[in-house]
Backbone as a ProteinNet text record, in pm:
[ID]
protein_1_A
[PRIMARY]
MNKSTFSLNDTAWVDFYQLQNPRPEENYTFPAIIICPGGGYQHISNRESDPLTLAFLAQGYQVFILNYTVMNKGTDYNFLSQNITEVQAVFALINQHHEQWQINPEHVFLLGCSAGGHLAAWYGNSEQIYRPKGVILCYPVTSFTFGWPSDLSHFNFEIENISEYNISEKVTSATPPTFIWHTADDASVPIYNSLKYCDRLSKHQVPFEAHFFEAGPHGISLANRTTAPSDDYCLESVHRWLSWASDWLERQIKN
[TERTIARY]
1753.1	1690.9	1776.8	1802.8	1872.1	1777.6	1796.5	1716.9	1808	1770.3	1842.9	1741.3	1782.1	1694.9	1757.4	1674.8	1721.7	1634.4	1698.9	1627.4	1589.1	1466.3	1419	1415.6	1384.2	1388.7	1380.7	1352.8	1352.4	1239.3	1133.5	1016.3	974.8	1058.7	1022.5	1145.4	1123.3	1229.9	1167	1251.7	1203.8	1290.4	1225.8	1294.3	1290.7	1407.6	1418.9	1453.3	1369.6	1390.8	1430.8	1554.1	1610.9	1623.9	1566.3	1585	1728.1	1780.8	1909.2	1883.1	1950	1918.7	1942.6	1834.7	1851.4	1865.8	1859.5	1860	2002.1	2035.1	2170.5	2197.9	2089.4	2111.8	2185.2	2279.5	2352.2	2259.2	2267.7	2190	2039.2	1996.7	1853.2	1797.9	1681.2	1619.7	1480.4	1440.5	1310.2	1218.8	1088.7	998.5	1005.2	951.9	953.8	817.4	792.5	667.3	696.4	640.7	651.4	520.1	526.4	406.9	390.9	271.6	234.1	130.8	171.2	75.1	-27.6	-137.3	-237.9	-203.3	-305.9	-286.1	-351.6	-437	-513.5	-430.2	-312.6	-217.5	-178.6	-209.3	-179.4	-57.9	-50.7	61.7	80	181.5	206.5	164	69.9	13.6	114.8	139.2	233.5	181.4	49.8	-0.9	-13.5	10.8	14.3	156.8	253.5	395.2	467.8	526.3	606.1	529.2	404.2	334.4	316.3	283.8	271.7	407.8	510.4	646.2	679.3	658.3	691.8	607.3	480.8	392.4	442.5	485.5	529.4	673.8	755.9	887	870.5	773.8	748.7	700.1	647.8	603	714.5	832.1	945.2	959.1	919	930.8	1031.7	1112.4	1188.2	1088.5	1095.6	989.2	1043	970.8	1003	882.6	906.6	802.4	830	737.8	753.9	693.9	779.5	736.6	727.3	615.2	600.5	564.1	568.9	538.8	393	372.6	238	233.3	115.7	97.3	171.3	192	255.2	407.3	457.9	601.5	633.5	539.1	562.1	532.4	460.6	430.1	308.4	308.7	192.9	163.7	199.4	177.1	116.2	60.3	-0.6	110.1	135.5	244.2	195.9	67.3	10.9	78.9	106.3	177.1	320.9	378.1	513.9	519.3	410.4	407	429.7	377.5	396.1	544.6	616.3	760.5	835.8	782.3	846.8	831.3	713.5	695.6	789.4	794.5	882.4	1027.6	1067.6	1205.8	1238.7	1140.2	1163.8	1183	1098.7	1117.1	1253.6	1297.8	1427.8	1540.5	1527.9	1627.4	1636.2	1520	1517.6	1582	1548.3	1606.4	1758	1805.6	1949.6	2024.9	1962	2032.6	1977.1	1895.2	1824.2	1916.9	2032	2123.2	2181.3	2224.4	2280.2	2176.1	2050.5	1944.2	1868.6	1913.3	1853.8	1703.5	1670.2	1532.3	1514.7	1408.1	1370.7	1294	1350.9	1285	1154.1	1127.5	1000.9	890	925.9	829.9	824.8	799.1	787	641.2	580.8	440.2	427.1	308.1	279.4	154.4	161.8	48.2	19.7	-108.2	-145.2	-268.4	-269.6	-383	-445.6	-578.6	-650.6	-596.9	-544.5	-485.1	-363.9	-291.3	-180.9	-230.3	-355	-417.7	-448.1	-488.4	-509.3	-379.6	-270.2	-139.5	-96.9	-112.7	-71.3	-152.6	-284.3	-368.7	-336.1	-310	-274.9	-148.1	-46.6	78	54.2	-22.5	-48	-120.3	-196.1	-272.6	-203.6	-82.5	-10	98.5	138.5	243.7	379.6	446.5	575.5	674.6	802.9	907	900.3	881.1	879.9	735.4	691	552.6	546.7	451.1	435.5	380.8	422	368.6	221.1	182.8	44.6	28.5	-95.5	-125.1	-223.7	-196.4	-288.3	-342.7	-475.5	-541	-623.4	-589.8	-658.9	-744.8	-877.5	-975.3	-930.4	-910.5	-849.9	-947.4	-892.8	-959.8	-937.2	-1042.6	-1022.6	-1074	-1132.1	-1171.8	-1194.7	-1172.4	-1200.4	-1347.1	-1430	-1573.6	-1658.9	-1597.1	-1670.2	-1687.4	-1685.7	-1712.1	-1593.9	-1474.7	-1355.1	-1273.1	-1229.2	-1260.4	-1402.3	-1450.3	-1585.6	-1593.5	-1484	-1472.3	-1323.5	-1292.6	-1152.9	-1073.6	-1141	-1066.8	-977.7	-995.9	-905.6	-760.8	-740.4	-605.8	-563.8	-436.1	-387	-333.4	-384.6	-350	-473.1	-469.9	-584.8	-576.9	-689.9	-701.8	-786.9	-726.3	-795	-886.4	-841.5	-918.8	-937.3	-1048	-1068.7	-1078.5	-1124.7	-1139.4	-1004.5	-895.9	-761.9	-729.2	-796	-764.6	-868.3	-953.5	-1047.8	-975.9	-918.7	-834.1	-917.4	-1042.6	-1128.1	-1137.8	-1140.5	-1153.8	-1021.5	-913.8	-784.3	-754.8	-843	-823.5	-829.9	-734.1	-732.6	-700.9	-696.7	-661.2	-517.3	-436.6	-297.2	-279.3	-387.2	-379.3	-331.5	-238.1	-186.6	-294.8	-278.7	-369.3	-380.8	-500.1	-528.4	-597.5	-554.4	-621.5	-675	-804.1	-865.1	-959.3	-960	-1053.1	-1099.4	-1214.9	-1276.5	-1377.3	-1415.1	-1523.7	-1648.6	-1764.4	-1888.1	-1930.8	-1893.3	-1936.9	-1825.3	-1724.7	-1615.7	-1677.4	-1663.9	-1727.9	-1641.1	-1515.9	-1425.1	-1409.8	-1379.4	-1368	-1475.9	-1588	-1698.8	-1657.4	-1720	-1687.2	-1713.5	-1794.3	-1819.1	-1688.8	-1585.9	-1456.2	-1404	-1414.7	-1367.7	-1464.7	-1594.2	-1693.4	-1682.6	-1667.2	-1653.8	-1525.2	-1418.1	-1291.4	-1302.5	-1368.6	-1389.2	-1472.3	-1570.6	-1653.9	-1567.1	-1475.6	-1388.5	-1289.1	-1237	-1147.1	-1218.5	-1342.1	-1419.6	-1445.3	-1483.1	-1513.8	-1392.5	-1273	-1150.5	-1083	-1152.3	-1105.2	-967.2	-948.3	-825.5	-846.9	-759.2	-775.9	-773.4	-870.3	-871.3	-939.2	-903.6	-967.8	-1013.1	-1138.4	-1194.1	-1257.3	-1240.3	-1302.4	-1365.6	-1494.1	-1565.5	-1618.3	-1587	-1622.2	-1738.8	-1820.2	-1941.4	-1910.4	-1809.2	-1783.9	-1635	-1600.7	-1463	-1434.7	-1371	-1345.7	-1238.2	-1235.5	-1134.7	-995.7	-895.6	-757.9	-731.1	-804.9	-796.6	-667.8	-599.1	-467.9	-475.3	-395.1	-392.9	-511.1	-585.8	-705.9	-674.9	-553.6	-520.6	-450.2	-399.3	-343.9	-222.7	-153.2	-33.3	-67.3	-190.5	-227.7	-353.1	-410.4	-540.1	-522.4	-563.6	-559.7	-670.2	-770.9	-878.4	-936.1	-1022.4	-1079.2	-1159.5	-1213.6	-1292.7	-1211.1	-1079.4	-989.9	-933	-973.2	-919.6	-1028.3	-1032	-1138.5	-1076.5	-1089.2	-1030.7	-1086.7	-1214.1	-1275.8	-1211	-1167.8	-1103.9	-956	-893.3	-751	-721.4	-824.1	-804.2	-754.2	-771.3	-728.4	-580.4	-499.9	-356.1	-321.8	-382.2	-352	-405.3	-521.4	-575.3	-486.9	-437.3	-347.7	-216.8	-166.7	-43	-60.8	-175.6	-204.4	-212.3	-277	-289.3	-151.5	-65.9	69.3	145.9	135.1	207.2	156.1	26.9	-26.3	25.9	40.7	93.8	239.5	314.8	456	469.2	376.9	383.8	332.5	259.2	206.1	315.3
1108.6	988.4	867.3	785.1	659	543.7	431.1	311.9	197	129.4	12.1	-98.2	-222.6	-337.6	-430.1	-474.5	-561.9	-687.9	-803.5	-929.8	-957.5	-1001.2	-1035.9	-1186.7	-1260.6	-1407	-1449.7	-1576.5	-1626.5	-1569.9	-1518.5	-1473.3	-1329.8	-1255.4	-1117.2	-1028.4	-905.6	-805.8	-668.1	-570.3	-433.6	-341.3	-250.6	-146.6	-17.3	42.4	167.2	280.1	382.8	502.5	615.6	663	757.6	896.9	993.1	1133.6	1176.2	1264	1325.1	1451.8	1467	1573.2	1712.3	1789	1924.9	2028.3	1982.1	2073.8	2099.5	2225.2	2256.1	2212.8	2185.2	2150.7	2016.8	2013	1889	1788.2	1662.4	1552.1	1568.4	1639	1650.7	1513.4	1479.3	1350.9	1369.6	1271.1	1269.5	1167.9	1185.9	1076.6	970.7	854.1	745.6	678.5	614.8	541.7	408.4	302.2	167.7	138.5	104.8	80.9	-68	-119.7	-258.1	-253.7	-274.5	-269.6	-381.8	-366.8	-471.6	-578.4	-657.4	-766	-895.1	-886.7	-1002.5	-1115.3	-1084.1	-1185.5	-1281.1	-1240.2	-1322.6	-1268.6	-1135.9	-1068.6	-933.4	-858.5	-723.5	-622.9	-536.7	-441.3	-333.5	-319.3	-218	-76.7	-56.2	80.2	129.3	40.8	80.7	75.9	69.2	61.6	189.6	194.2	310.5	442.7	448.6	578.1	632.7	546.1	591.5	632	558.7	594.2	737.1	769.2	902.5	1009.8	977.5	1074.8	1110.4	1011.2	1039.4	1090.1	1053.3	1117.2	1267	1304.5	1446.9	1520.4	1446.3	1507	1508.9	1456.7	1462.5	1342.2	1224.2	1100.9	1007.2	942.2	828.1	714.1	641.3	547.2	405.2	309.5	168	97.6	20.9	-62	-206.4	-265.5	-403.4	-498.4	-575.1	-677.8	-807.7	-823.1	-932.5	-1063.3	-1171.6	-1302.7	-1310.4	-1354.9	-1373.1	-1504	-1538.9	-1671.1	-1690.2	-1582.5	-1602.6	-1614.7	-1626.7	-1649.3	-1797.5	-1883.2	-2026.9	-2087.4	-2015.4	-2066	-2158.7	-2260.8	-2349.6	-2378.8	-2283.1	-2296.5	-2167	-2169.7	-2050.7	-1957.3	-1852.5	-1759.1	-1633.3	-1625.8	-1499.6	-1449.7	-1537.1	-1494.6	-1456	-1519	-1484.2	-1339.8	-1292.8	-1153.9	-1056	-1089.4	-1002.4	-991.3	-1102.7	-1099.2	-1019.9	-1016.1	-939.1	-789.3	-747.9	-607.3	-572	-659.1	-634.9	-622.7	-701.7	-697.2	-561.7	-499	-365.6	-263.9	-270.7	-182	-203.6	-328.7	-358	-298.8	-307	-246.5	-95.9	-33.1	111.9	145.6	69.9	95.6	79.3	-17.2	-43.6	64.2	119	210.1	352.3	387.8	515.3	635.7	631.1	745.2	757.1	647.3	645.9	688.6	649	676.8	805.1	880	1009	995.7	900.9	874.3	892.1	959.3	965.5	837	746.9	618.1	631	747.8	770.5	815.2	840.2	891.3	799.2	671.2	572.6	528.5	545.2	514.2	390.2	331.3	210.8	235.4	208.4	226.8	95.8	61.4	-58.7	-37.6	-99.7	-93.9	-232.5	-241	-365.1	-477.9	-587.3	-693.7	-642.2	-546.4	-483	-403	-352	-285.4	-383.4	-504	-611	-638.4	-649.1	-674.3	-559.3	-435.3	-318.5	-307.2	-328.5	-321	-434.8	-552.1	-667.7	-639.5	-586.6	-553.5	-446.9	-344.1	-235.5	-281.4	-390.5	-441	-555.8	-588.7	-697.3	-640.4	-720.2	-677.4	-697.7	-587.4	-591.5	-499.6	-527.9	-441.8	-303.2	-300	-173.5	-140.9	-23.3	17.3	134.6	134	249.4	369.6	487.9	611.5	626.4	575.9	579.4	487.3	456.8	363.3	427.8	415.6	460.8	337.5	326.5	211.4	259.1	209.4	245.8	127.7	146	41.4	-96.5	-108.3	-230	-347.1	-466.5	-586.7	-589.5	-607.3	-616.4	-748.5	-831.1	-966.2	-1045.9	-1176.1	-1260.5	-1301.8	-1243.2	-1273.3	-1151.1	-1042.8	-919.6	-896.7	-1003	-989.3	-1016.6	-1018.3	-1060.1	-1151.7	-1266.2	-1318.2	-1374.1	-1401.8	-1456.6	-1595.2	-1668.7	-1794.7	-1824.1	-1914.5	-1939	-2014.4	-2058.2	-2121.2	-2019.5	-1890.7	-1787	-1818.1	-1874.2	-1904.9	-2044.6	-2059.8	-2190.8	-2270.3	-2239.6	-2312.4	-2314.7	-2400.8	-2416	-2315.6	-2255.5	-2168.4	-2240.2	-2274.2	-2355.4	-2272.4	-2154.7	-2071.7	-1933.8	-1913.8	-1788.8	-1669.3	-1688.7	-1577.3	-1515.3	-1590.7	-1538.4	-1417.8	-1407.1	-1301.8	-1190	-1188.2	-1078.2	-967.7	-875.1	-771.7	-671	-651.7	-558.9	-598.2	-728	-774.7	-769.6	-734.5	-723.3	-580.8	-486	-347.2	-337.4	-262.7	-234.7	-87.1	-44.7	94.8	125.2	20.5	39.5	48.1	32.1	43.3	183.4	195.4	328.2	416.5	547.4	638.3	596.2	610.8	552.2	652.5	652.2	724.3	617.3	623.6	517.4	577.3	519	566.9	452	472	367	432.3	363.6	411.6	326.3	390.9	325.4	213.1	223.4	121.3	24.6	11.9	-84	-223.5	-282.4	-410.9	-530.1	-507.3	-617.1	-633	-523	-522.4	-427.8	-479.3	-393.2	-292.3	-175.8	-68.1	-109.3	-212.3	-260.2	-293.1	-336.1	-363.7	-241.7	-124.6	-1.9	48.6	37.5	84.6	5.7	-124.6	-207.1	-172.4	-147.3	-113.5	19.5	116.7	245.6	229.2	143	115.7	64.3	-25.6	-81.1	23.8	106.2	214.4	308.3	342.8	433	371.8	245.1	179.8	173	165.7	159.9	296.5	401	539.3	559.3	494.9	514.1	633.6	732.3	846.6	800.7	847	809.7	917.6	918.3	1005.3	916.4	930.7	845.9	930.4	884.2	949.9	843.3	862.4	768.5	842.6	789.4	854.5	781.2	855.3	797.2	688.9	712.2	618.1	605.8	490.5	463.9	315	257.7	114.3	73.7	-54	-105	-90.9	-67.6	-54.9	76.5	180.9	309.3	384.5	349	406.1	558.9	628.2	774.5	838.1	759.7	807.2	915.8	914.1	1010.1	936.8	1010.7	948.5	860	883.9	803.4	660.8	636.7	502.2	448.3	520.9	481.9	394.5	265.1	180.4	215.7	290.5	338.8	465.2	533.9	659.5	640.3	520.1	494.6	512.1	499.3	506.5	646.6	739.4	875.6	968.6	986.6	1063.5	1169	1293.3	1402.5	1406.4	1373.4	1378.1	1278.4	1161.7	1060.5	1092.5	1152.4	1186.3	1275	1343.3	1431.8	1356.5	1224	1149.4	1172.4	1191.1	1204.5	1330.8	1443.9	1567.5	1560.7	1498.3	1483.5	1391.6	1284.9	1194.3	1264.5	1347.9	1422.3	1517.2	1585.2	1673.4	1593.3	1478.2	1392.2	1345.6	1306.5	1262.9	1373.6	1494.3	1605.3	1631.1	1613.1	1630.7	1522.5	1401.7	1294.7	1320.8	1374.6	1406.1	1511.9	1606.1	1714	1672.5	1560	1513.9	1455.8
-956.3	-903.9	-936.2	-835.9	-854.4	-825.4	-893.4	-867.7	-826.8	-718.4	-671.3	-646.3	-668.3	-646.7	-543.9	-447.2	-341	-338.1	-344.6	-336.2	-191.2	-170.3	-36.4	-15.9	-121.9	-123	-269.4	-295.1	-432.9	-517.8	-454.5	-530.2	-498.4	-429.2	-393.3	-395.3	-437	-433.7	-416.1	-387.4	-372.6	-456.4	-527.5	-604.6	-524	-505.9	-429.5	-524.4	-524.1	-605.7	-511.7	-526.9	-431.1	-490.6	-420.6	-455.5	-423.8	-504.8	-474.1	-393.6	-283	-187.4	-246.6	-267.2	-319.6	-208.2	-83.6	29.9	78.8	108.5	154	297.8	376.9	517.2	529	617.7	642.7	709.9	664.9	722.9	705	601.2	574.3	536.7	587.4	556.3	494.7	416.7	351.1	418.8	408.1	442.3	332.4	359.3	260.9	254.1	142	125	56.9	111.5	54.3	-16.9	-145.5	-225	-251.6	-221	-251.1	-363.7	-489	-599.1	-587.6	-663	-666.9	-768.8	-803.2	-897.8	-853.9	-752.3	-709.1	-651.8	-598.9	-551.7	-664.9	-788.4	-904.9	-979.1	-989.1	-1053.5	-985.9	-1027.1	-975.7	-1082	-1048.8	-1144.1	-1181.5	-1311.2	-1357.5	-1336.6	-1358	-1348.9	-1204.8	-1109	-968.7	-914.2	-1005.6	-966.7	-1005	-1123.7	-1163.2	-1162.2	-1210.6	-1207.3	-1065.5	-969.8	-831.6	-776.4	-816.5	-774.2	-814.9	-942.2	-991.7	-924.2	-897.6	-833.4	-693.9	-616.3	-480.3	-475.1	-571.5	-581.2	-601.7	-684.1	-710.8	-587.1	-489	-363.5	-258.1	-293.2	-200.7	-109.5	-158.6	-81.5	-146.2	-63.5	-111.4	-127.9	-239.7	-272.6	-291.7	-234	-247.7	-310.5	-416.2	-476.8	-437	-362	-317.8	-421.1	-485.3	-579.1	-500.2	-428.7	-333.2	-405.4	-332.4	-388.9	-433.3	-557.3	-612.6	-691.2	-740.9	-801.9	-933.2	-1011.3	-1141.2	-1132.2	-1010.8	-993.4	-969.5	-1009.9	-1001	-865.9	-781.8	-647.6	-652.1	-567	-555.1	-408	-321.9	-178.4	-127	-7.8	50.8	100.8	24.1	52.7	124.4	158.8	206.6	333.9	428.5	549.3	517.5	415.8	372.1	324.7	261.5	215.7	330.3	449.1	565	599	593.7	623.6	517.2	394.5	288	312.4	358	395.7	510.6	609.9	724.2	680.4	581.3	533.1	471.3	406.3	349.1	461.3	564	679.1	743.6	753.2	812.3	728	594.8	506.7	529	540.1	562.8	696	797.5	929.2	927.6	850.1	843.6	766.2	662	570.8	571.7	669.9	661.9	652.8	718.7	710.6	569.9	514.6	379.6	276.2	298	202.6	233.6	334.4	369.4	398.9	484.3	521.1	671.3	709.5	849.8	883.3	964.1	989.7	1066	1123.9	1194	1098.9	973.3	875.5	753.4	777.7	670.4	662.3	545	522.5	434	438.7	362.1	279	148.3	58.1	-13.3	-24	-96.4	-181.4	-299.3	-390.9	-403	-391.6	-414.8	-326	-384.9	-304	-228.5	-288	-216.1	-97.3	-106.8	6.8	117.7	79.3	177.7	252.3	177.4	238.3	328.4	280.3	358.7	487.6	478.2	597.1	693.3	639.2	722.2	800.9	731.2	800.1	905.7	871.6	966.2	1090.8	1079.9	1193.5	1266.9	1226.4	1292.1	1382.7	1478.1	1571	1505.3	1478.8	1409.9	1480.4	1461.7	1518.6	1455.3	1322.5	1249.3	1210.3	1249.7	1227.7	1129.3	1037.6	949.9	1025.5	981.9	1039.7	1005.6	890.6	845.7	726.3	691	582	485.4	355.6	251.2	180.4	175.5	113.2	-5.9	-123.8	-247.4	-292.1	-290.9	-325.1	-273.8	-140.7	-86.4	-71.8	-81	-32	118.8	197.1	342.8	400.1	315.2	354.4	227.4	232.7	117.2	112.1	199.7	201.2	168.5	122.6	93	-57.3	-136.1	-279.1	-368.8	-312	-388	-300.9	-352.6	-486.4	-491.6	-611.5	-623.7	-561.2	-566.7	-492.2	-474.5	-385.1	-346.8	-453.1	-560.3	-669.5	-742	-708.1	-761.6	-724.7	-607.7	-560.4	-607.3	-636.8	-678.5	-559.9	-442.9	-320.9	-231.3	-134	-44.5	69.8	102	218.6	322.7	434	534.5	623.8	662.7	755.9	694.6	625.2	551.4	644.6	768.9	862.5	899	881.2	909.9	822.4	707.8	611.1	611.6	712.8	730.5	806.6	732.7	792.6	871.1	833.8	907.7	1054.9	1080.1	1217.9	1294.3	1226.5	1292.9	1340.9	1308.2	1349.7	1502.4	1559.1	1702.7	1722.4	1846.2	1874.9	1836.4	1812.4	1772.9	1621.5	1545.6	1399.7	1361.4	1265.6	1228.5	1166.4	1175.4	1104.1	957.9	902.6	771.1	679.4	553.4	445.3	350.9	317.6	238.4	135	14.7	-86.8	-175.9	-239.3	-319.5	-413.4	-519.7	-606.1	-581.1	-583.6	-542	-635.5	-764.1	-858.9	-895.5	-809.3	-831.5	-845.8	-964.4	-992.3	-953.8	-921.3	-886.1	-735.8	-667.4	-521.3	-468.8	-421.4	-378.1	-271.4	-276.7	-183.6	-38.4	-18	117.8	190.4	115.3	176.7	252.5	190.1	254.1	359.6	332	429	559.8	549	668.9	743.3	669	732.9	807.2	745.2	811.9	938.9	933.4	1051.5	1166.5	1135.2	1239.8	1289.8	1199.5	1241.6	1337.8	1303.9	1388.4	1525.7	1528.3	1655.5	1747.4	1687.3	1767.9	1780.1	1733.8	1745.5	1682.5	1567.8	1490.3	1397.5	1397.5	1307.3	1161.3	1083.1	941.6	859.6	731.1	632.5	517.6	476.1	371.6	262.1	137.1	21.7	-66.5	-99	-183.4	-305.2	-423	-548.2	-613.9	-685.6	-744.2	-845.7	-928.6	-1038.1	-1066	-1120.3	-1157.8	-1149.8	-1252.4	-1253.6	-1153.6	-1122.3	-1030.9	-1094	-1010.2	-1057.9	-1127.5	-1088.4	-1159.1	-1128.8	-1024.1	-989.1	-982.5	-1063.2	-1058.5	-1130.9	-1205.2	-1276.7	-1378.3	-1432.5	-1538.6	-1652.9	-1749.8	-1870.5	-1842.5	-1732.8	-1705.3	-1664.4	-1620.1	-1574.1	-1640.4	-1734.3	-1791.4	-1915.2	-1910.1	-2030.1	-2129.4	-2081.8	-2169.1	-2106.7	-2180.4	-2131.5	-2003	-1981.6	-1861.3	-1733.9	-1746.4	-1629.6	-1609.1	-1692.8	-1685.7	-1634	-1500.9	-1436.8	-1345	-1384.8	-1306.4	-1165.1	-1150.8	-1018.2	-923.5	-974.1	-889.8	-868.9	-968.7	-958.3	-837	-786	-670.1	-546.7	-544.9	-426.2	-397.4	-502.3	-482.5	-404.2	-440.5	-368.2	-226.1	-207.3	-71.8	12.5	-48.5	23.7	58.6	-31.4	-5.5	112.4	117.3	230.7	360.7	353.6	471.7	519.4	426.5	462.4	534.5	483.4	546.6	686.6	709	844	938	888.1	972.8	1009.5	914.8	939.9	1048.2	1049.3	1148.2	1285.4	1292.5	1421.7	1510.1
[MASK]
+++++++++++++++++++++++++++++++++++++++++++++++++++++++++++++++++++++++++++++++++++++++++++++++++++++++++++++++++++++++++++++++++++++++++++++++++++++++++++++++++++++++++++++++++++++++++++++++++++++++++++++++++++++++++++++++++++++++++++++++++++++++++++++++

């Protein structure tokens, strides 16, 4: 595994973790996944970064961790639309270097957790040159009016039109296939965010797979010892999402 870092602008960069090709076939390529960690647009969550990277590397994916612009990077302006251009920049990098990096550009997925799920879903529902093959949303925020944030003072900038950030209402028939999961007692980002998003996916006949777990705190990530800050975050029943997501990814690759 090699790691490379690419600057996207003054407040964003992407870390690329590259598998070394173990396959004897000439020009063999891997699928890739871009991960948008959570952190409430305030910081970048560590437990949704490297642990997820290692998990998907083990499944045979080239992995990109997007360290997008957030509030603790000294910003005092509304950078949310800028985040979309940062995701696009990662896709552009992959498109430019896919042969060198042994990536099939038709098999690039986007994963987001919490606020990173908001970003991933937003990108997936916007008109872009580069489109993800599919999107994985882990306990995502899908609107700023569904229980997170508790009020807009969470942001250190003014939001003029809150409806612009209701990603559920941006779903169309062109939205990529989606894998989504959430825990029912999430006290930070209510499960309604995911339920409403699934409702919109269904209405627009977008293929999706959803899993809802009875219990588990917000930001549970892999739900095992590699990401658990306490025993409450270590739940074998929730950890199953990873194997189910891996199966879903393989089905998308074969489609």
